Amino acid sequence: MKKIGLVGGTGPESTLMYYRELNSRIDKLTNGQTMPELSIESVDFYKVWKYVADRQYEPLVSYLAEKVHNLVAGGAEVVSLTAATMHIVFDALSERVDTRLVSIPVAIRDEVIRRGYKKVGLLGTLFTMEQDYMKKALRESGIEISIPEKEDRELIAVRIYEELEHGIVKEATLAEFQKIIGSMREKDGIEAVILGCTELPLLLNKDNCTIPCIDSVEVHIQKLIDLAMA
């Protein structure tokens, strides 16, 4: 079993999901014989989000690279960021560190292909929805991606930052998101929706999403498990 290293704190709620799920799933897969050795380097949530908001990507890369180096120095062999938005600097970060990082966008692309979808919707932070880092791998594989209308994107971003990042889950917010997804299905003809922020599974899941959803946390965690147990 390879040691797993996570860059966490972006935000804390999703980091908790990664820690809990990696331990419980590997415990189950090994019939109660093994839990993973796991290290977390937790960043200052407000610091990294200010870097992203101000488009200060070089300081962000340096800060994240320091965390990755600490994980590798501590023996981690399977290393990943635990937030989709931080993948905005994934390529530059990968060049700065001496280990292979496990990409959320690539894991999602592989899952979309496995399920056979040709047109999907993408929900996430404003950066995730509006920029290219979560879409590139999908487009290069011939998959169409739709995002919500501008007003809906802004609402989603506020709900993620002000509620889900703090572990606040509201029925009213769920209804808003269900309405947005329904509109995308009618207008854009999407077959499924990608939960492209690692806090979105706190709110949406296969039981309450109006169309099939691809949970970025679920897909990414399974990839980490596969690599750790290989």
mmCIF file of C-alpha atoms in Angstrom:
data_model
loop_
_atom_site.group_PDB
_atom_site.id
_atom_site.type_symbol
_atom_site.label_atom_id
_atom_site.label_comp_id
_atom_site.label_asym_id
_atom_site.label_seq_id
_atom_site.Cartn_x
_atom_site.Cartn_y
_atom_site.Cartn_z
ATOM 1 C CA MET A 1 0.000 0.000 0.000
ATOM 2 C CA LYS A 2 1.461 3.336 -1.094
ATOM 3 C CA LYS A 3 1.255 6.292 1.252
ATOM 4 C CA ILE A 4 -1.261 8.947 0.151
ATOM 5 C CA GLY A 5 -0.600 12.683 0.421
ATOM 6 C CA LEU A 6 -3.330 15.315 0.174
ATOM 7 C CA VAL A 7 -3.086 19.086 -0.153
ATOM 8 C CA GLY A 8 -6.175 19.986 1.863
ATOM 9 C CA GLY A 9 -7.969 22.911 3.439
ATOM 10 C CA THR A 10 -9.495 24.125 0.159
ATOM 11 C CA GLY A 11 -11.997 23.821 1.769
ATOM 12 C CA PRO A 12 -11.969 21.920 5.046
ATOM 13 C CA GLU A 13 -15.282 20.128 4.414
ATOM 14 C CA SER A 14 -14.074 18.373 1.279
ATOM 15 C CA THR A 15 -10.782 17.498 2.995
ATOM 16 C CA LEU A 16 -12.788 15.713 5.685
ATOM 17 C CA MET A 17 -14.620 13.736 2.978
ATOM 18 C CA TYR A 18 -11.348 12.628 1.417
ATOM 19 C CA TYR A 19 -9.906 11.521 4.751
ATOM 20 C CA ARG A 20 -13.019 9.654 5.847
ATOM 21 C CA GLU A 21 -13.682 7.955 2.511
ATOM 22 C CA LEU A 22 -10.098 6.885 1.829
ATOM 23 C CA ASN A 23 -9.902 5.226 5.231
ATOM 24 C CA SER A 24 -13.327 3.590 5.216
ATOM 25 C CA ARG A 25 -13.143 2.305 1.642
ATOM 26 C CA ILE A 26 -9.672 0.823 1.890
ATOM 27 C CA ASP A 27 -10.649 -0.750 5.203
ATOM 28 C CA LYS A 28 -13.616 -2.374 3.458
ATOM 29 C CA LEU A 29 -11.668 -3.407 0.372
ATOM 30 C CA THR A 30 -9.069 -5.183 2.523
ATOM 31 C CA ASN A 31 -11.696 -6.855 4.734
ATOM 32 C CA GLY A 32 -10.640 -4.908 7.778
ATOM 33 C CA GLN A 33 -6.931 -5.628 7.355
ATOM 34 C CA THR A 34 -5.541 -2.259 6.226
ATOM 35 C CA MET A 35 -6.106 1.472 6.430
ATOM 36 C CA PRO A 36 -3.907 3.792 4.404
ATOM 37 C CA GLU A 37 -0.977 5.769 5.677
ATOM 38 C CA LEU A 38 -2.106 9.271 4.831
ATOM 39 C CA SER A 39 -0.658 12.768 5.250
ATOM 40 C CA ILE A 40 -2.461 16.068 4.821
ATOM 41 C CA GLU A 41 -0.809 19.445 4.231
ATOM 42 C CA SER A 42 -3.573 21.927 4.969
ATOM 43 C CA VAL A 43 -3.352 25.370 3.374
ATOM 44 C CA ASP A 44 -4.741 28.685 4.548
ATOM 45 C CA PHE A 45 -8.148 28.680 2.869
ATOM 46 C CA TYR A 46 -8.405 32.469 2.626
ATOM 47 C CA LYS A 47 -4.853 32.859 1.359
ATOM 48 C CA VAL A 48 -5.260 30.486 -1.588
ATOM 49 C CA TRP A 49 -8.656 31.847 -2.559
ATOM 50 C CA LYS A 50 -7.264 35.388 -2.569
ATOM 51 C CA TYR A 51 -4.482 34.224 -4.884
ATOM 52 C CA VAL A 52 -7.085 32.715 -7.208
ATOM 53 C CA ALA A 53 -9.432 35.721 -7.071
ATOM 54 C CA ASP A 54 -6.556 38.135 -7.771
ATOM 55 C CA ARG A 55 -5.115 35.824 -10.459
ATOM 56 C CA GLN A 56 -1.816 35.688 -8.580
ATOM 57 C CA TYR A 57 -0.932 32.332 -10.017
ATOM 58 C CA GLU A 58 2.827 32.350 -9.453
ATOM 59 C CA PRO A 59 2.507 32.827 -5.661
ATOM 60 C CA LEU A 60 -0.212 30.180 -5.667
ATOM 61 C CA VAL A 61 2.029 27.682 -7.465
ATOM 62 C CA SER A 62 4.879 28.381 -5.037
ATOM 63 C CA TYR A 63 2.616 27.956 -2.016
ATOM 64 C CA LEU A 64 1.090 24.693 -3.266
ATOM 65 C CA ALA A 65 4.494 23.371 -4.371
ATOM 66 C CA GLU A 66 5.786 23.858 -0.827
ATOM 67 C CA LYS A 67 2.914 21.695 0.458
ATOM 68 C CA VAL A 68 3.518 18.988 -2.155
ATOM 69 C CA HIS A 69 7.253 18.917 -1.346
ATOM 70 C CA ASN A 70 6.407 18.437 2.339
ATOM 71 C CA LEU A 71 4.147 15.500 1.504
ATOM 72 C CA VAL A 72 6.770 13.836 -0.684
ATOM 73 C CA ALA A 73 9.446 14.408 1.954
ATOM 74 C CA GLY A 74 7.138 12.653 4.394
ATOM 75 C CA GLY A 75 6.975 9.570 2.190
ATOM 76 C CA ALA A 76 3.808 10.174 0.158
ATOM 77 C CA GLU A 77 3.827 8.352 -3.181
ATOM 78 C CA VAL A 78 0.293 9.160 -4.398
ATOM 79 C CA VAL A 79 -0.246 12.920 -4.154
ATOM 80 C CA SER A 80 -3.181 15.130 -5.057
ATOM 81 C CA LEU A 81 -4.908 18.441 -4.562
ATOM 82 C CA THR A 82 -8.342 18.124 -2.952
ATOM 83 C CA ALA A 83 -10.003 21.054 -4.730
ATOM 84 C CA ALA A 84 -10.928 21.349 -8.380
ATOM 85 C CA THR A 85 -10.334 25.105 -8.453
ATOM 86 C CA MET A 86 -6.683 24.676 -7.470
ATOM 87 C CA HIS A 87 -6.237 22.782 -10.756
ATOM 88 C CA ILE A 88 -6.186 26.199 -12.409
ATOM 89 C CA VAL A 89 -2.395 25.984 -11.854
ATOM 90 C CA PHE A 90 -2.091 22.195 -12.199
ATOM 91 C CA ASP A 91 0.248 22.225 -15.206
ATOM 92 C CA ALA A 92 2.595 24.808 -13.713
ATOM 93 C CA LEU A 93 2.551 23.026 -10.364
ATOM 94 C CA SER A 94 3.303 19.671 -11.985
ATOM 95 C CA GLU A 95 6.431 21.182 -13.550
ATOM 96 C CA ARG A 96 7.549 22.539 -10.174
ATOM 97 C CA VAL A 97 7.330 19.318 -8.142
ATOM 98 C CA ASP A 98 9.182 16.023 -8.421
ATOM 99 C CA THR A 99 6.172 13.715 -8.232
ATOM 100 C CA ARG A 100 3.189 12.912 -10.448
ATOM 101 C CA LEU A 101 0.013 14.585 -9.228
ATOM 102 C CA VAL A 102 -3.329 12.818 -9.627
ATOM 103 C CA SER A 103 -5.574 15.125 -11.666
ATOM 104 C CA ILE A 104 -9.281 15.639 -10.896
ATOM 105 C CA PRO A 105 -10.126 16.768 -14.486
ATOM 106 C CA VAL A 106 -8.458 13.703 -16.009
ATOM 107 C CA ALA A 107 -10.238 11.378 -13.571
ATOM 108 C CA ILE A 108 -13.556 13.019 -14.496
ATOM 109 C CA ARG A 109 -12.843 12.730 -18.223
ATOM 110 C CA ASP A 110 -12.128 9.031 -17.850
ATOM 111 C CA GLU A 111 -15.404 8.522 -15.971
ATOM 112 C CA VAL A 112 -17.454 10.450 -18.550
ATOM 113 C CA ILE A 113 -15.942 8.308 -21.308
ATOM 114 C CA ARG A 114 -16.575 5.130 -19.302
ATOM 115 C CA ARG A 115 -20.262 6.038 -18.954
ATOM 116 C CA GLY A 116 -20.557 6.904 -22.632
ATOM 117 C CA TYR A 117 -21.822 10.487 -22.292
ATOM 118 C CA LYS A 118 -21.321 12.873 -25.206
ATOM 119 C CA LYS A 119 -22.717 16.089 -23.724
ATOM 120 C CA VAL A 120 -22.415 17.075 -20.077
ATOM 121 C CA GLY A 121 -23.021 20.074 -17.858
ATOM 122 C CA LEU A 122 -20.430 21.490 -15.468
ATOM 123 C CA LEU A 123 -21.116 23.078 -12.080
ATOM 124 C CA GLY A 124 -18.433 24.508 -9.802
ATOM 125 C CA THR A 125 -16.837 27.756 -8.727
ATOM 126 C CA LEU A 126 -16.826 30.638 -11.194
ATOM 127 C CA PHE A 127 -13.229 29.764 -12.107
ATOM 128 C CA THR A 128 -14.114 26.132 -12.743
ATOM 129 C CA MET A 129 -17.160 26.963 -14.857
ATOM 130 C CA GLU A 130 -15.703 29.861 -16.839
ATOM 131 C CA GLN A 131 -12.081 28.865 -17.398
ATOM 132 C CA ASP A 132 -10.663 25.959 -19.341
ATOM 133 C CA TYR A 133 -8.773 23.765 -16.877
ATOM 134 C CA MET A 134 -11.757 21.479 -16.117
ATOM 135 C CA LYS A 135 -12.970 21.392 -19.720
ATOM 136 C CA LYS A 136 -9.802 20.847 -21.743
ATOM 137 C CA ALA A 137 -9.424 17.087 -21.235
ATOM 138 C CA LEU A 138 -13.129 16.565 -21.975
ATOM 139 C CA ARG A 139 -13.080 18.639 -25.160
ATOM 140 C CA GLU A 140 -9.931 16.920 -26.390
ATOM 141 C CA SER A 141 -11.865 13.646 -26.089
ATOM 142 C CA GLY A 142 -14.764 14.967 -28.174
ATOM 143 C CA ILE A 143 -17.168 15.620 -25.300
ATOM 144 C CA GLU A 144 -19.343 18.756 -25.333
ATOM 145 C CA ILE A 145 -19.539 20.789 -22.115
ATOM 146 C CA SER A 146 -22.237 23.270 -21.130
ATOM 147 C CA ILE A 147 -22.225 25.695 -18.212
ATOM 148 C CA PRO A 148 -25.138 27.595 -16.633
ATOM 149 C CA GLU A 149 -26.211 31.092 -17.660
ATOM 150 C CA LYS A 150 -24.212 33.958 -16.117
ATOM 151 C CA GLU A 151 -26.789 34.766 -13.413
ATOM 152 C CA ASP A 152 -26.966 31.110 -12.410
ATOM 153 C CA ARG A 153 -23.166 30.804 -12.380
ATOM 154 C CA GLU A 154 -22.948 33.713 -9.976
ATOM 155 C CA LEU A 155 -25.607 32.224 -7.700
ATOM 156 C CA ILE A 156 -23.814 28.852 -7.646
ATOM 157 C CA ALA A 157 -20.517 30.541 -6.781
ATOM 158 C CA VAL A 158 -22.059 32.442 -3.871
ATOM 159 C CA ARG A 159 -23.731 29.327 -2.475
ATOM 160 C CA ILE A 160 -20.464 27.372 -2.665
ATOM 161 C CA TYR A 161 -18.374 30.063 -1.006
ATOM 162 C CA GLU A 162 -20.852 31.241 1.645
ATOM 163 C CA GLU A 163 -22.564 27.942 2.482
ATOM 164 C CA LEU A 164 -20.984 24.702 1.291
ATOM 165 C CA GLU A 165 -17.389 25.706 2.054
ATOM 166 C CA HIS A 166 -18.567 26.088 5.669
ATOM 167 C CA GLY A 167 -20.557 22.845 5.764
ATOM 168 C CA ILE A 168 -23.929 24.616 5.500
ATOM 169 C CA VAL A 169 -26.481 22.641 3.477
ATOM 170 C CA LYS A 170 -29.936 24.167 2.829
ATOM 171 C CA GLU A 171 -33.019 22.700 1.195
ATOM 172 C CA ALA A 172 -33.639 26.057 -0.499
ATOM 173 C CA THR A 173 -30.185 25.908 -2.110
ATOM 174 C CA LEU A 174 -30.811 22.354 -3.283
ATOM 175 C CA ALA A 175 -34.029 23.518 -4.972
ATOM 176 C CA GLU A 176 -32.127 26.333 -6.708
ATOM 177 C CA PHE A 177 -29.502 23.935 -8.040
ATOM 178 C CA GLN A 178 -32.107 21.406 -9.177
ATOM 179 C CA LYS A 179 -33.856 24.175 -11.128
ATOM 180 C CA ILE A 180 -30.581 25.220 -12.790
ATOM 181 C CA ILE A 181 -29.771 21.638 -13.780
ATOM 182 C CA GLY A 182 -33.278 21.159 -15.178
ATOM 183 C CA SER A 183 -32.902 24.310 -17.249
ATOM 184 C CA MET A 184 -29.572 23.094 -18.648
ATOM 185 C CA ARG A 185 -31.114 19.765 -19.582
ATOM 186 C CA GLU A 186 -33.961 21.458 -21.464
ATOM 187 C CA LYS A 187 -31.876 24.181 -23.112
ATOM 188 C CA ASP A 188 -28.582 22.408 -23.785
ATOM 189 C CA GLY A 189 -29.613 18.762 -23.921
ATOM 190 C CA ILE A 190 -27.055 17.609 -21.350
ATOM 191 C CA GLU A 191 -27.076 13.906 -20.479
ATOM 192 C CA ALA A 192 -25.386 14.294 -17.092
ATOM 193 C CA VAL A 193 -23.911 16.973 -14.867
ATOM 194 C CA ILE A 194 -20.413 17.104 -13.413
ATOM 195 C CA LEU A 195 -20.199 18.198 -9.780
ATOM 196 C CA GLY A 196 -16.960 20.032 -10.464
ATOM 197 C CA CYS A 197 -16.436 21.459 -7.001
ATOM 198 C CA THR A 198 -15.446 19.095 -4.209
ATOM 199 C CA GLU A 199 -18.039 20.671 -1.877
ATOM 200 C CA LEU A 200 -20.994 20.109 -4.230
ATOM 201 C CA PRO A 201 -21.509 16.466 -3.113
ATOM 202 C CA LEU A 202 -22.510 17.885 0.274
ATOM 203 C CA LEU A 203 -25.625 19.154 -1.512
ATOM 204 C CA LEU A 204 -26.187 17.029 -4.622
ATOM 205 C CA ASN A 205 -26.059 13.289 -5.134
ATOM 206 C CA LYS A 206 -27.514 10.551 -7.339
ATOM 207 C CA ASP A 207 -30.681 10.441 -5.229
ATOM 208 C CA ASN A 208 -31.639 14.128 -5.455
ATOM 209 C CA CYS A 209 -30.067 15.217 -8.753
ATOM 210 C CA THR A 210 -32.649 15.384 -11.548
ATOM 211 C CA ILE A 211 -30.250 13.808 -14.080
ATOM 212 C CA PRO A 212 -27.226 11.514 -13.654
ATOM 213 C CA CYS A 213 -24.422 13.286 -11.818
ATOM 214 C CA ILE A 214 -20.690 12.683 -11.858
ATOM 215 C CA ASP A 215 -19.312 13.318 -8.383
ATOM 216 C CA SER A 216 -15.759 14.657 -8.725
ATOM 217 C CA VAL A 217 -14.902 13.595 -5.167
ATOM 218 C CA GLU A 218 -16.155 10.048 -5.704
ATOM 219 C CA VAL A 219 -14.318 9.655 -8.996
ATOM 220 C CA HIS A 220 -11.094 11.173 -7.688
ATOM 221 C CA ILE A 221 -11.055 9.168 -4.469
ATOM 222 C CA GLN A 222 -11.499 5.944 -6.427
ATOM 223 C CA LYS A 223 -8.534 6.901 -8.625
ATOM 224 C CA LEU A 224 -6.396 7.562 -5.546
ATOM 225 C CA ILE A 225 -7.388 4.195 -4.080
ATOM 226 C CA ASP A 226 -6.577 2.371 -7.312
ATOM 227 C CA LEU A 227 -3.121 3.940 -7.448
ATOM 228 C CA ALA A 228 -2.397 3.460 -3.742
ATOM 229 C CA MET A 229 -3.339 -0.213 -3.849
ATOM 230 C CA ALA A 230 -1.647 -1.009 -7.189
#
